[in-house]
Amino acid sequence: DTGVSQNPRHKITKRGQNVTFRCDPISEHNRLYWYRQTLGQGPEFLTYFQNEAQLEKSRLLSDRFSAERPKGSFSTLEIQRTEQGDSAMYLCASSLPLPSGNTIYFGEGSWLTVV
Amino acid sequence: AQTVTQSQPEMSVQEAETVTLSCTYDTSENNYYLFWYKQPPSRQMILVIRQEAYKQQNATENRFSVNFQKAAKSFSLKISDSQLGDTAMYFCAFMKHRGASGSRLTFGEGTQLTVNP
């Protein structure tokens, strides 16, 4: 069990550029989540997948955000035409399905700074 | 919708002493889970302790224990024998037991705990 892996860990980009983050969940976990966290705040839910199906999306996930999980393994979160307000840490997490999956395990996060 | 409130933005405690962090939540659900997560300066979110709402017995994990008051919708975390490594931001979180948004975590604003030598 290598834990939830995210990369890149840090990304600095110019406003208007596109960025993509990757998440590799714990191998036997079929649920995968994306959260966003700004400084001094708790994480906010963005979206989650069960296998390859995206089952829920938060209203925070604007049209510029897209998440995919092809083949139900790793996931990518793409942000198009980045804005300064997108600067945050993007956390990926994974779990087993309920009721076994009542514990969600987090990765170390990907920091995004938009300049 | 569920909400989680942590009314203590910052707390400090002396090493080896006991500290209690408060959390209240609001939900119309009867079955749910509550969690305390710890986020040290490294920023990785680490599970501290978990409580199932249908269990009356308070959860305990080594030096960490909770006081779960379902009727009052209160879920406090007690840290005994505080250690320097306990310094971190602590988040209280809620998860519905089932349904369309089951397994989505709703977090509080966090409490920054500092353990002083």
Short mmCIF file of C-alpha atoms in Angstrom, two decimals, chain B:
data_model
loop_
_atom_site.label_atom_id
_atom_site.label_comp_id
_atom_site.label_asym_id
_atom_site.label_seq_id
_atom_site.Cartn_x
_atom_site.Cartn_y
_atom_site.Cartn_z
CA ALA B 1 -27.18 20.22 3.62
CA GLN B 2 -24.79 19.43 6.40
CA THR B 3 -22.67 22.02 8.17
CA VAL B 4 -19.74 21.59 10.53
CA THR B 5 -18.61 24.33 12.89
CA GLN B 6 -15.36 24.61 14.80
CA SER B 7 -15.56 27.65 17.01
CA GLN B 8 -11.92 27.68 18.15
CA PRO B 9 -9.65 28.99 15.37
CA GLU B 10 -6.53 28.55 17.54
CA MET B 11 -5.60 26.72 20.70
CA SER B 12 -2.39 26.06 22.55
CA VAL B 13 -1.38 23.56 25.20
CA GLN B 14 1.72 22.69 27.15
CA GLU B 15 3.49 19.48 26.36
CA ALA B 16 2.12 16.52 28.37
CA GLU B 17 -1.13 18.31 29.20
CA THR B 18 -4.64 17.57 27.93
CA VAL B 19 -6.57 19.68 25.44
CA THR B 20 -10.08 19.46 24.04
CA LEU B 21 -11.10 20.69 20.60
CA SER B 22 -14.76 21.45 19.96
CA CYS B 23 -16.95 20.64 16.98
CA THR B 24 -20.66 20.97 16.36
CA TYR B 25 -22.58 19.94 13.30
CA ASP B 26 -26.02 20.24 11.83
CA THR B 27 -27.79 17.48 9.95
CA SER B 28 -31.18 15.90 9.52
CA GLU B 29 -29.57 12.51 8.96
CA ASN B 30 -29.80 9.79 11.59
CA ASN B 31 -26.94 7.62 10.37
CA TYR B 32 -23.61 9.21 9.61
CA TYR B 33 -19.92 9.21 10.42
CA LEU B 34 -17.82 11.84 12.12
CA PHE B 35 -14.09 12.24 11.80
CA TRP B 36 -11.19 14.22 13.11
CA TYR B 37 -8.39 14.78 10.63
CA LYS B 38 -5.00 16.29 11.38
CA GLN B 39 -3.09 18.41 8.88
CA PRO B 40 0.50 19.16 9.94
CA PRO B 41 2.68 21.72 8.16
CA SER B 42 3.48 19.08 5.54
CA ARG B 43 -0.19 19.56 4.52
CA GLN B 44 -1.12 15.88 4.24
CA MET B 45 -4.51 15.19 5.77
CA ILE B 46 -4.20 12.34 8.28
CA LEU B 47 -7.11 10.54 9.90
CA VAL B 48 -7.00 10.79 13.70
CA ILE B 49 -10.22 9.13 14.79
CA ARG B 50 -13.62 8.03 13.46
CA GLN B 51 -17.04 7.71 15.12
CA GLU B 52 -20.13 5.97 13.77
CA ALA B 53 -23.29 7.79 14.83
CA TYR B 54 -25.15 4.57 15.64
CA LYS B 55 -22.54 3.64 18.23
CA GLN B 56 -23.09 5.14 21.66
CA GLN B 57 -19.61 4.28 22.84
CA ASN B 58 -17.09 7.04 22.28
CA ALA B 59 -14.21 6.14 19.99
CA THR B 60 -10.67 6.01 21.37
CA GLU B 61 -7.32 5.77 19.60
CA ASN B 62 -4.39 5.77 22.00
CA ARG B 63 -4.06 9.35 23.31
CA PHE B 64 -7.03 10.56 21.27
CA SER B 65 -10.63 10.18 22.33
CA VAL B 66 -13.93 11.79 21.44
CA ASN B 67 -16.98 12.94 23.33
CA PHE B 68 -19.87 12.27 20.97
CA GLN B 69 -23.18 13.81 22.02
CA LYS B 70 -25.66 12.91 19.28
CA ALA B 71 -28.64 14.81 20.66
CA ALA B 72 -26.56 17.93 21.06
CA LYS B 73 -24.81 17.34 17.70
CA SER B 74 -21.47 17.77 19.36
CA PHE B 75 -18.24 15.92 18.64
CA SER B 76 -15.21 17.06 20.62
CA LEU B 77 -11.68 15.67 20.44
CA LYS B 78 -9.58 15.18 23.56
CA ILE B 79 -5.83 14.83 23.22
CA SER B 80 -4.12 13.49 26.32
CA ASP B 81 -0.42 13.76 27.10
CA SER B 82 0.07 16.27 24.28
CA GLN B 83 3.25 15.90 22.26
CA LEU B 84 5.12 18.42 20.12
CA GLY B 85 4.23 16.33 17.07
CA ASP B 86 0.55 16.98 17.72
CA THR B 87 1.04 20.56 16.52
CA ALA B 88 -1.19 20.79 13.45
CA MET B 89 -4.46 22.04 12.07
CA TYR B 90 -7.30 19.79 13.17
CA PHE B 91 -10.43 19.42 11.08
CA CYS B 92 -13.74 17.96 12.14
CA ALA B 93 -15.63 16.32 9.27
CA PHE B 94 -19.04 14.77 8.60
CA MET B 95 -20.06 12.02 6.18
CA LYS B 96 -23.54 10.75 5.41
CA HIS B 97 -23.99 7.04 5.83
CA ARG B 98 -25.51 6.46 2.40
CA GLY B 99 -27.28 8.08 -0.50
CA ALA B 100 -26.15 10.05 -3.52
CA SER B 101 -23.66 12.14 -1.58
CA GLY B 102 -22.66 9.39 0.76
CA SER B 103 -18.94 9.33 1.40
CA ARG B 104 -18.55 13.05 0.60
CA LEU B 105 -16.81 14.72 3.55
CA THR B 106 -17.98 18.09 4.82
CA PHE B 107 -15.24 19.81 6.79
CA GLY B 108 -15.25 22.47 9.47
CA GLU B 109 -13.02 25.53 9.33
CA GLY B 110 -10.28 23.94 11.40
CA THR B 111 -8.56 24.58 14.73
CA GLN B 112 -4.83 25.32 14.76
CA LEU B 113 -3.34 23.52 17.75
CA THR B 114 0.10 24.45 19.00
CA VAL B 115 1.85 22.28 21.58
CA ASN B 116 4.43 24.27 23.52
CA PRO B 117 7.51 22.71 25.13
#
